Amino acid sequence: MLAWSRKREDVVGLKAPKKEKRVKKENRTQPPVEAPYVAPKPKLAVKSIPDKTVEIFDGMTLLELSKRTGAYISALQDILADLGEKVESEFDSISIDLAELIAMELGVNTRRMHTGVGTMEPRPAVVTVMGHVDHGKTSLLDALRQTSVAAKEAGGITQHIGAFVVEMPSGASITFLDTPGHAAFSAMRARGAAVTDIVVLVVAADDGVMPQTLEAMSHAKAANVPIVVAINKCDKSGADPERVRIQLGSEGLLLEDMGGDVQVIEISAVAKSGLDKLEEALFLQAEMMDLKARTDGPAQAFVVEARVDRGRGPLATAIVKSGTLVSGQHIVVGAEWGRIRSLRDTSGKITESAKPAMPIEIEGLRGLPMAGDDIVVVDSEERARMLSQGRKKKQEKDRLRKIDENMEDDIDTPEGTPERVEMPIIVKADVQGSVQAVTDALRSLNSAQVFVNVVHVGVGPISQHDIDLAQACGAYIVGFNIRSPPIAITQAATRANLKILQHKIIYHLLEEMGRLIVEKAPGTAETQISGEAEVLNIFELKGRSKSKGPDIKIAGCRITDGHFSKSGTMRLLRSGETVFEGPCASLKREKQDAETVDKGNDCGLVIQDCDDFQVGDVVQCLEQVIRKPKFISTQSGSVRIEC
Ligand code: GDP
């Protein structure tokens, strides 16, 4: 299992020059403590896999890494040699990048601990807007964006890069994340990217607390992020902000007017009223949190949005957590890498560097990263390439291990459980954040009967390539928040008998997908009592010769409940005890053969090989039914398939 026990060439995989380098000695014994980075872990679909995560930091000794990973020093040295590096002694220190490369080869996850040394300076707060669908999140973000620095500087024209900055009269600023709602927020949190400092919870004054309001509250609570409530649509005649306050209070939110510390602001995103008060409230909340970050030294940042631009290639909007990101630096972003060709601020202006909480668009990446990916600065192109390759290889290993586990699970399934069918899906969405949120949400519909297999994801419209791929593997195509495909594509899909699901709201997509999953599920065979009858008379067909078969006893019955079917199995009960069970040999109603007889009717019944009827016996008709799974949606807005 351990990588170092394998052949060299398998271990390496990270094409490195074979030259040997001496590693600089650095004496640091304690790990620094700031903004830990949790390497993206694959979500576990069915059962937990033995994941090990170790903390790594710049300048740690080989001995330290050996202790944390549980691997022999000699094994670490072997991996280092394969990477073209050499360390003489176990007390020699290594860079954080080398530590990660070694750990990845060992199949161990890493959490990067970055240096806390440097000047700590106040930084702006990063805010995410959440709330129930149609409560006005987009309208609020649009209204706030119009007050943003970019809008003012560019005369109202802003480019949509997934974040914007609003400046207060005092000169302080607030950064708003403009990414797709709470699904992206939770997806990012799952990937360890804790970029949000404050959540604005939008609740419509005319609608009140709804399932996704509660879901947003629990997300914020789980991430330990404070909430500022914006009661929206206060301009409407049916607005009742007081009712919203009471509802929120009864859901456990400690509002300021009720003696708690959660601020509540009444606004109208459409009439643009109360926005300055909301900004002030956010600023006050940020002040209370005394947000600070290291501003000098190499940056640590997170991707909040990523897309491909035809002319400029992959673009990632990032928020710096600490340090300063500088144009020209080599960076590793999740499993991708690149050299920063340009950094642009929210007004689209080229900037040389970016400081904490400042959203910037990065150009120069080789591939498209994912929302929530971490960004680390490395010394050279070679190091960037190696880390990216190492991370890709580790992701692939984890993916294969997960598939193996799923297969093991299938083997473990008890007898009688139907075979699990696969539902391949291709996801296309407007931006990377949506791709991820939709993929995660679809995977939550995985069940013991249907394996939701997202086979391909991408940003942009549905293309001929997607149709070809879907045809090859019988996949459904999901388009989220994207334009309807051109007629040629729709026609190609129809010809190939492919289903395209276009949605703008995740919940609606999940509802439709849930229905399809239920349809596709094989279901479980269950025996059900379809009817009950009482034996009123017994008739005997006697005098039959041996050649014509034995004598037959016919039970004259009345159906007292449900219905009887000729295809059913009959169970004979006497004083509550089963005395015989067998298939129906004959079912007649008024001397005519019948397929079914309903409640209230009399019938003549023959049970194969049964001649033991007595008046007063009870007969039950048993039928095999296929029970399909159920699509369950809970009050909190979460969904699942119950088998
Ligand atoms: P989201 O789904 O939460 O992003 O909601 P939207 O921003 O798309 O808003 C949903 C609907 O509510 C739209 O028709 C908006 O015009 C309307 N809306 C949003 N804010 C307000 C408001 O403050 N007042 C009124 N009257 N309508 C609003």
XYZ file of C-alpha atoms and ligand atoms in Angstrom:
671
model
C 0.000 0.000 0.000
C 2.729 2.446 0.821
C 4.173 4.142 -2.170
C 7.790 3.803 -1.129
C 7.602 0.070 -1.243
C 6.867 0.246 -4.947
C 9.247 0.374 -7.848
C 11.168 3.577 -8.325
C 9.714 4.517 -11.686
C 6.231 4.147 -10.286
C 7.069 6.226 -7.284
C 8.433 9.136 -9.231
C 5.824 10.029 -11.790
C 6.881 13.606 -11.225
C 9.275 14.227 -14.065
C 12.217 15.812 -12.370
C 15.698 16.517 -13.594
C 18.093 14.006 -12.159
C 20.543 16.594 -10.926
C 21.107 16.532 -7.190
C 20.678 19.633 -5.136
C 21.634 20.389 -1.603
C 18.808 21.596 0.540
C 19.384 24.734 2.512
C 19.452 24.258 6.253
C 16.985 26.257 8.236
C 16.267 25.963 11.906
C 12.636 26.021 12.709
C 11.256 23.628 15.221
C 7.691 24.827 15.781
C 5.114 24.995 13.044
C 3.784 28.487 12.398
C 0.121 28.998 13.090
C -1.802 30.889 10.526
C -4.557 30.201 8.036
C -4.146 26.467 7.696
C -4.688 25.118 4.234
C -6.523 21.855 4.063
C -5.590 20.071 0.886
C -8.743 19.311 -1.090
C -9.992 15.950 0.023
C -12.334 13.942 -2.118
C -15.780 13.745 -0.571
C -16.539 10.284 0.675
C -19.596 8.884 -0.977
C -20.387 5.830 1.040
C -18.024 4.997 3.832
C -14.956 6.616 5.214
C -11.563 5.747 3.825
C -8.501 5.825 5.997
C -7.448 9.398 5.153
C -4.454 10.750 6.909
C -3.746 14.467 6.995
C -0.494 15.856 8.323
C 0.496 19.450 8.941
C 3.513 20.646 7.021
C 5.469 23.897 7.171
C 8.434 25.552 5.585
C 11.748 24.514 7.120
C 10.513 21.358 8.838
C 13.138 18.644 9.298
C 13.033 15.299 7.606
C 12.726 13.720 11.046
C 9.641 15.818 11.758
C 8.033 14.748 8.484
C 8.931 11.117 9.134
C 7.240 11.282 12.554
C 4.127 12.923 11.150
C 3.707 10.601 8.186
C 4.857 7.474 9.993
C 7.290 6.657 7.149
C 10.957 5.701 7.575
C 13.584 8.409 7.043
C 15.179 6.205 4.384
C 11.867 6.036 2.506
C 11.611 9.833 2.552
C 15.198 10.070 1.347
C 14.428 7.695 -1.521
C 11.519 9.871 -2.627
C 13.689 12.977 -2.338
C 16.350 11.335 -4.492
C 13.708 10.557 -7.097
C 12.739 14.204 -7.031
C 16.346 15.144 -7.689
C 16.917 16.434 -4.164
C 19.341 15.223 -1.537
C 19.403 15.626 2.211
C 22.275 14.250 4.224
C 20.814 14.162 7.661
C 17.418 13.704 9.231
C 17.939 17.070 10.938
C 18.221 18.890 7.611
C 15.259 21.095 6.872
C 13.205 20.988 3.710
C 10.874 23.438 1.997
C 7.112 23.194 2.422
C 6.793 22.265 -1.269
C 9.167 19.326 -0.917
C 7.328 18.223 2.216
C 4.067 18.219 0.243
C 5.610 16.313 -2.667
C 6.911 13.634 -0.314
C 3.614 13.392 1.560
C 1.690 13.057 -1.698
C 3.941 10.198 -2.784
C 3.129 8.506 0.506
C -0.578 8.997 -0.202
C -0.945 11.317 2.772
C -3.006 14.552 2.676
C -1.329 17.742 3.807
C -2.393 20.873 5.605
C -0.043 23.744 4.852
C 0.796 25.865 7.893
C 2.014 29.223 6.657
C 4.340 31.517 8.435
C 2.769 33.972 10.850
C 5.905 36.072 10.901
C 5.528 39.522 9.387
C 3.625 42.733 9.793
C -0.003 42.204 10.753
C -2.280 44.897 9.374
C -6.033 45.455 9.493
C -7.784 44.071 6.433
C -11.245 44.506 4.919
C -13.984 41.975 5.651
C -15.068 39.468 3.011
C -18.854 39.135 2.877
C -21.111 36.488 1.280
C -24.814 37.093 0.620
C -27.084 34.125 1.330
C -30.797 33.429 1.651
C -33.846 31.759 0.168
C -34.412 31.782 -3.576
C -36.207 34.923 -4.842
C -35.653 36.801 -1.598
C -33.439 39.266 -3.483
C -29.803 38.148 -3.187
C -28.999 38.983 -6.808
C -30.883 42.294 -6.613
C -29.012 43.229 -3.428
C -25.640 42.337 -4.947
C -26.538 44.351 -8.074
C -27.525 47.334 -5.931
C -24.368 47.087 -3.819
C -22.207 46.634 -6.917
C -23.466 49.969 -8.172
C -21.971 51.564 -5.066
C -18.679 49.721 -5.604
C -15.323 51.250 -6.315
C -15.296 49.701 -9.786
C -18.692 51.160 -10.668
C -17.621 54.611 -9.526
C -14.278 54.478 -11.296
C -15.509 52.945 -14.499
C -18.592 55.157 -14.716
C -21.032 52.415 -13.785
C -19.478 49.722 -15.943
C -18.308 46.782 -13.892
C -16.968 43.512 -15.091
C -18.401 40.488 -13.369
C -15.508 38.602 -11.845
C -17.173 37.036 -8.840
C -16.329 39.714 -6.270
C -16.370 43.491 -5.826
C -15.257 46.076 -3.299
C -17.387 48.770 -1.687
C -15.654 51.735 -0.106
C -17.077 53.522 2.916
C -16.912 57.314 3.333
C -14.250 56.669 6.016
C -12.010 55.056 3.402
C -12.483 51.550 4.812
C -13.740 48.941 2.391
C -15.774 45.734 2.310
C -15.272 42.921 -0.207
C -18.428 41.187 -1.425
C -18.318 37.733 -2.938
C -20.614 37.614 -5.895
C -20.553 33.850 -6.408
C -23.585 31.621 -6.725
C -25.199 31.601 -3.316
C -24.812 29.270 -0.448
C -24.184 26.133 -2.502
C -20.856 27.608 -3.580
C -20.225 28.768 -0.037
C -20.679 25.299 1.398
C -18.691 23.737 -1.440
C -15.840 26.115 -0.707
C -16.017 25.482 2.981
C -15.874 21.751 2.332
C -12.645 22.388 0.483
C -11.175 24.261 3.411
C -11.351 27.677 1.833
C -12.600 29.782 4.696
C -12.640 33.131 2.914
C -15.935 34.484 4.193
C -15.842 36.612 7.332
C -19.495 37.680 7.489
C -22.733 36.343 5.978
C -25.521 38.725 4.953
C -28.720 36.739 5.410
C -31.360 38.116 3.046
C -34.954 37.468 4.118
C -37.881 38.853 2.124
C -40.174 40.881 4.372
C -43.267 39.590 2.555
C -42.286 35.928 2.659
C -40.420 35.393 5.923
C -38.150 32.563 6.972
C -38.079 29.781 4.376
C -36.159 26.452 4.068
C -33.077 27.967 2.432
C -33.028 30.738 5.056
C -32.622 28.040 7.686
C -30.070 26.230 5.563
C -28.032 29.428 5.201
C -28.216 29.935 8.971
C -26.889 26.460 9.627
C -24.091 26.892 7.070
C -22.985 30.120 8.722
C -23.198 28.533 12.156
C -21.185 25.493 11.092
C -18.499 27.748 9.615
C -18.581 29.950 12.717
C -19.255 33.017 10.581
C -21.376 35.843 12.083
C -24.619 36.867 10.381
C -26.003 40.318 9.598
C -29.675 40.075 8.629
C -31.001 42.160 5.719
C -34.806 42.167 5.698
C -35.429 42.908 2.029
C -38.441 44.041 -0.009
C -39.498 46.429 2.744
C -40.980 48.643 0.002
C -43.702 46.074 -0.689
C -47.208 46.552 0.683
C -47.265 43.077 2.198
C -43.937 43.623 3.992
C -43.924 42.591 7.639
C -40.382 42.975 9.023
C -41.603 42.384 12.583
C -42.879 38.932 11.668
C -39.459 38.120 10.132
C -37.754 39.234 13.353
C -39.983 36.993 15.454
C -39.433 34.040 13.101
C -35.656 34.483 13.148
C -35.694 34.838 16.923
C -37.670 31.640 17.303
C -35.127 29.897 15.055
C -32.484 30.743 17.629
C -30.892 33.798 16.008
C -30.054 36.243 18.789
C -31.113 39.535 17.227
C -29.806 42.855 18.518
C -33.263 44.252 19.298
C -33.895 41.169 21.404
C -30.740 41.596 23.429
C -28.430 39.556 21.180
C -25.672 40.724 18.868
C -27.022 39.923 15.392
C -27.736 43.194 13.588
C -30.932 43.478 11.536
C -31.290 46.066 8.783
C -34.460 46.775 6.816
C -33.717 47.350 3.163
C -35.150 47.393 -0.308
C -32.762 46.220 -2.978
C -35.071 47.517 -5.703
C -35.803 50.935 -4.151
C -32.147 51.000 -3.021
C -33.085 52.032 0.507
C -31.200 51.013 3.627
C -28.094 49.998 1.668
C -25.849 52.516 3.420
C -27.150 51.244 6.782
C -26.355 47.688 5.735
C -22.831 48.676 4.714
C -22.378 50.456 8.052
C -23.629 47.393 9.937
C -21.158 45.197 8.067
C -18.371 47.606 8.788
C -19.287 47.618 12.481
C -19.362 43.832 12.546
C -15.935 43.753 10.872
C -14.546 46.228 13.391
C -15.737 44.045 16.243
C -13.937 41.119 14.660
C -10.689 43.096 14.454
C -9.703 41.420 11.199
C -5.975 41.407 10.555
C -3.645 39.690 8.126
C 0.049 39.443 7.359
C 0.711 41.710 4.417
C 4.352 41.014 3.589
C 5.873 37.801 2.303
C 4.515 35.258 -0.151
C 0.773 35.183 -0.581
C -1.662 32.522 0.352
C -4.939 32.933 -1.523
C -8.144 31.140 -2.525
C -10.010 30.913 -5.787
C -13.593 32.156 -5.566
C -14.457 31.889 -9.227
C -12.874 30.553 -12.403
C -13.782 30.689 -16.064
C -12.202 30.351 -19.456
C -11.959 33.443 -21.630
C -11.590 32.790 -25.344
C -8.789 35.244 -25.786
C -7.147 35.227 -22.361
C -7.393 31.552 -21.419
C -8.193 30.329 -17.894
C -8.991 33.171 -15.485
C -9.325 32.804 -11.741
C -10.763 35.360 -9.354
C -8.954 35.030 -6.085
C -8.981 36.574 -2.654
C -5.657 36.879 -0.903
C -5.777 35.581 2.691
C -2.327 36.713 3.744
C 0.866 38.067 2.217
C 1.036 39.848 -1.115
C 0.479 38.250 -4.497
C 2.742 39.760 -7.123
C 2.454 39.695 -10.882
C 5.066 37.426 -12.477
C 5.135 34.923 -9.609
C 4.857 31.204 -10.190
C 1.823 29.772 -8.478
C 0.181 26.424 -7.885
C -3.618 26.632 -7.798
C -5.229 23.423 -6.594
C -3.885 20.924 -9.096
C -3.143 23.562 -11.752
C -0.188 25.877 -12.084
C 0.970 28.921 -13.993
C 2.951 32.105 -13.966
C 0.920 35.224 -13.241
C 0.852 37.045 -16.567
C -1.377 39.778 -15.212
C -3.407 40.697 -12.153
C -6.519 42.817 -12.625
C -8.593 44.511 -9.955
C -12.396 44.597 -9.983
C -12.425 47.553 -12.376
C -10.377 45.537 -14.839
C -7.274 47.667 -14.257
C -3.915 45.907 -14.333
C -2.273 45.944 -10.942
C 1.172 44.810 -9.889
C 0.184 43.186 -6.612
C -2.747 42.211 -4.412
C -3.022 42.468 -0.652
C -5.312 40.554 1.774
C -9.077 40.604 1.090
C -8.505 42.228 -2.289
C -10.260 40.385 -5.122
C -8.128 40.043 -8.214
C -8.386 38.244 -11.488
C -5.377 36.112 -12.306
C -4.357 35.456 -15.896
C -1.642 32.992 -16.855
C -2.833 29.648 -15.512
C -2.290 26.507 -17.575
C -5.617 24.924 -16.636
C -8.935 25.862 -15.041
C -8.884 25.605 -11.238
C -11.917 25.036 -9.039
C -13.630 27.481 -6.702
C -12.134 26.897 -3.265
C -8.718 25.852 -4.571
C -5.779 27.246 -2.660
C -3.111 29.344 -4.303
C 0.479 29.002 -3.177
C 3.473 30.869 -4.475
C 6.492 28.748 -5.405
C 10.061 29.568 -6.338
C 10.268 28.313 -9.872
C 8.372 26.975 -12.842
C 9.900 23.567 -12.230
C 8.578 23.470 -8.658
C 5.140 24.672 -9.789
C 4.974 21.988 -12.445
C 6.046 19.259 -10.026
C 3.546 20.233 -7.346
C 0.748 20.414 -9.891
C 1.641 17.005 -11.317
C 1.945 15.546 -7.838
C -1.456 16.880 -6.809
C -3.098 15.620 -10.001
C -1.565 12.203 -9.463
C -2.731 12.124 -5.842
C -6.257 13.187 -6.872
C -6.342 10.392 -9.435
C -5.116 7.877 -6.859
C -7.791 9.024 -4.413
C -10.424 8.802 -7.142
C -9.442 5.233 -8.027
C -9.365 4.259 -4.375
C -12.878 5.630 -3.997
C -14.100 3.617 -6.978
C -12.505 0.506 -5.455
C -14.297 1.211 -2.208
C -17.609 1.646 -3.973
C -17.082 -1.688 -5.700
C -16.275 -3.346 -2.399
C -19.453 -1.871 -1.025
C -21.386 -3.372 -3.895
C -19.916 -6.796 -3.164
C -20.886 -6.378 0.481
C -24.531 -5.676 -0.273
C -26.855 -8.243 1.260
C -28.648 -10.794 -0.877
C -31.885 -9.619 -2.358
C -30.652 -6.068 -2.732
C -31.090 -5.082 -6.363
C -28.095 -4.321 -8.510
C -27.039 -0.694 -8.361
C -27.633 1.041 -11.667
C -25.470 3.878 -12.849
C -26.736 7.290 -13.856
C -23.990 9.069 -15.786
C -24.320 12.857 -15.852
C -22.484 15.646 -17.658
C -22.605 19.027 -15.912
C -22.159 22.298 -17.783
C -22.549 25.622 -15.965
C -21.832 29.326 -16.314
C -18.932 29.492 -13.905
C -16.677 27.058 -12.060
C -18.389 27.814 -8.725
C -21.727 26.662 -10.147
C -20.168 23.564 -11.718
C -18.887 22.567 -8.342
C -22.045 23.404 -6.433
C -24.221 21.508 -8.937
C -21.874 18.502 -8.976
C -21.813 18.311 -5.180
C -25.593 18.705 -5.001
C -26.167 15.965 -7.600
C -23.880 13.611 -5.733
C -26.048 14.074 -2.650
C -28.692 12.118 -4.602
C -26.509 9.022 -4.610
C -28.286 6.005 -3.184
C -27.905 2.279 -2.741
C -29.862 1.711 -5.958
C -28.663 4.462 -8.270
C -25.057 5.595 -8.508
C -25.003 9.234 -9.642
C -21.804 9.350 -11.659
C -20.752 12.821 -12.801
C -18.596 11.766 -15.732
C -17.668 15.168 -17.112
C -17.970 18.777 -15.997
C -17.226 22.024 -17.730
C -17.787 25.753 -17.868
C -19.661 27.116 -20.889
C -22.482 26.142 -23.226
C -23.424 22.571 -24.127
C -21.284 21.584 -27.114
C -21.234 18.857 -29.737
C -18.440 17.260 -27.720
C -20.814 16.965 -24.729
C -23.437 15.357 -26.983
C -20.878 12.871 -28.328
C -19.695 12.014 -24.848
C -23.245 11.673 -23.527
C -24.094 9.378 -26.407
C -21.030 7.255 -25.753
C -21.903 6.638 -22.122
C -25.665 7.202 -22.066
C -25.356 10.289 -19.889
C -27.916 12.932 -19.021
C -26.726 16.483 -19.720
C -27.316 19.128 -17.082
C -27.042 22.778 -18.101
C -27.030 25.162 -15.158
C -27.443 28.902 -15.574
C -26.328 28.755 -19.202
C -27.987 29.777 -22.446
C -30.213 27.224 -24.174
C -28.073 25.269 -26.626
C -28.340 26.151 -30.325
C -30.958 24.277 -32.389
C -28.295 22.079 -34.024
C -27.231 20.786 -30.595
C -30.814 20.238 -29.387
C -31.601 18.363 -32.574
C -28.482 16.225 -32.226
C -29.551 15.443 -28.646
C -33.067 14.499 -29.750
C -31.705 12.284 -32.532
C -29.438 10.543 -30.045
C -32.340 10.225 -27.609
C -30.456 12.226 -24.982
C -32.040 14.202 -22.194
C -30.900 17.755 -21.516
C -31.982 19.320 -18.222
C -31.705 23.115 -18.147
C -32.127 24.893 -14.819
C -31.268 28.100 -12.996
C -32.210 26.987 -9.482
C -30.382 24.076 -7.920
C -33.416 22.904 -5.985
C -35.522 22.635 -9.170
C -32.731 20.702 -10.861
C -32.531 18.312 -7.910
C -36.302 17.812 -7.972
C -36.259 16.843 -11.659
C -33.174 14.680 -11.239
C -34.770 13.048 -8.177
C -37.791 12.049 -10.301
C -35.522 10.585 -12.994
C -33.524 8.665 -10.414
C -36.676 7.200 -8.896
C -37.806 6.141 -12.396
C -34.456 4.578 -13.165
C -34.055 2.788 -9.825
C -34.664 -0.960 -10.093
C -36.628 -0.885 -6.846
C -36.858 -3.698 -4.310
C -39.167 -6.669 -4.634
C -41.497 -6.931 -1.687
C -44.267 -9.348 -0.796
C -47.466 -7.554 0.036
C -50.867 -8.828 1.200
C -53.164 -7.637 -1.546
C -56.377 -9.082 -0.182
C -58.078 -11.200 2.447
C -61.037 -13.591 2.126
C -63.146 -15.795 4.368
C -63.960 -19.393 3.453
C -67.765 -19.749 3.487
C -68.244 -23.139 1.759
C -66.189 -26.061 0.565
C -66.926 -27.922 -2.656
C -65.318 -31.118 -3.753
C -64.826 -32.225 -7.343
C -64.901 -35.975 -6.842
C -64.931 -39.038 -9.016
C -62.060 -38.119 -11.170
C -60.074 -41.019 -12.524
C -56.375 -41.318 -11.854
C -55.608 -40.364 -15.398
C -57.524 -37.116 -14.994
C -55.700 -36.212 -11.811
C -56.611 -36.213 -8.089
C -59.800 -34.920 -6.437
C -59.957 -31.154 -6.053
C -61.239 -29.063 -3.134
C -62.685 -25.679 -3.985
C -63.058 -23.002 -1.336
C -66.088 -20.792 -1.749
C -64.830 -17.463 -0.426
C -65.920 -13.880 0.054
C -63.231 -11.203 -0.397
C -63.367 -9.127 2.762
C -60.478 -6.787 2.004
C -58.414 -5.671 -1.011
C -58.418 -7.948 -4.039
C -57.368 -11.465 -5.074
C -55.242 -12.122 -8.176
C -54.808 -15.386 -10.028
C -51.056 -14.679 -10.192
C -50.786 -14.341 -6.411
C -49.640 -16.807 -3.786
C -52.366 -17.964 -1.403
C -51.855 -18.301 2.315
C -54.346 -20.318 4.327
C -54.790 -19.240 7.949
C -56.627 -21.019 10.724
C -57.031 -19.284 14.088
C -54.301 -16.860 12.983
C -51.780 -19.631 12.153
C -50.558 -20.349 8.646
C -51.540 -23.890 7.703
C -50.678 -23.850 4.013
C -49.119 -21.616 1.385
C -49.053 -22.218 -2.363
C -49.811 -20.765 -5.796
C -53.345 -20.185 -6.975
C -54.472 -23.020 -9.258
C -57.853 -21.563 -10.142
C -59.823 -18.391 -9.409
C -63.439 -18.246 -10.592
C -66.183 -15.728 -10.203
C -69.666 -16.920 -11.085
C -68.175 -20.018 -12.734
C -66.013 -17.887 -15.035
C -62.227 -17.811 -14.783
C -61.144 -14.466 -13.341
C -57.776 -12.714 -13.226
C -58.777 -10.643 -10.202
C -61.706 -10.495 -7.810
C -62.363 -7.395 -5.722
C -63.583 -6.797 -2.178
C -67.204 -7.682 -1.475
C -67.409 -10.372 -4.175
C -67.613 -14.146 -3.850
C -65.266 -16.463 -5.683
C -64.205 -20.082 -6.022
C -60.611 -20.677 -5.156
C -58.306 -23.651 -5.656
C -54.854 -23.607 -4.101
C -52.407 -25.985 -5.722
C -51.926 -29.189 -3.683
C -54.191 -27.992 -0.891
C -57.203 -30.012 0.239
C -57.378 -28.892 3.816
C -59.948 -26.049 3.701
C -62.360 -25.562 6.593
C -65.279 -23.202 6.802
C -64.153 -20.108 8.746
C -60.578 -20.265 7.467
C -59.019 -17.022 6.259
C -57.152 -16.847 2.954
C -54.662 -14.116 2.171
C -53.546 -13.302 -1.356
C -49.826 -12.377 -1.515
C -48.420 -10.367 -4.398
C -44.887 -9.393 -5.342
C -44.589 -5.649 -5.772
C -41.592 -3.550 -6.760
C -41.082 -0.743 -4.294
C -39.283 2.220 -5.813
C -37.106 4.541 -3.725
C -38.496 7.917 -2.666
C -37.234 11.412 -3.354
C -37.246 13.177 0.002
C -36.869 16.898 0.424
C -36.597 18.139 3.970
C -37.787 21.341 5.605
C -34.245 22.654 5.606
C -34.123 22.345 1.821
C -31.802 19.358 1.707
C -32.703 16.397 -0.496
C -31.950 12.676 -0.623
C -33.122 9.430 -2.146
C -34.470 6.947 0.372
C -34.447 3.310 -0.688
P -32.563 35.798 -5.574
O -33.138 34.547 -6.137
O -32.501 35.741 -4.084
O -31.267 36.210 -6.191
O -33.639 36.947 -5.883
P -33.622 38.070 -6.991
O -32.669 39.147 -6.669
O -33.539 37.441 -8.333
O -35.077 38.696 -6.766
C -36.264 37.943 -6.964
C -37.410 38.873 -7.333
O -37.675 39.762 -6.262
C -37.098 39.759 -8.543
O -38.242 39.854 -9.320
C -36.737 41.083 -7.942
O -37.047 42.166 -8.792
C -37.606 41.105 -6.703
N -36.992 41.903 -5.646
C -35.759 41.789 -5.132
N -35.543 42.718 -4.189
C -36.681 43.450 -4.102
C -37.085 44.581 -3.281
O -36.341 45.100 -2.454
N -38.337 45.019 -3.481
C -39.197 44.484 -4.390
N -40.414 45.003 -4.489
N -38.854 43.449 -5.162
C -37.618 42.932 -5.017
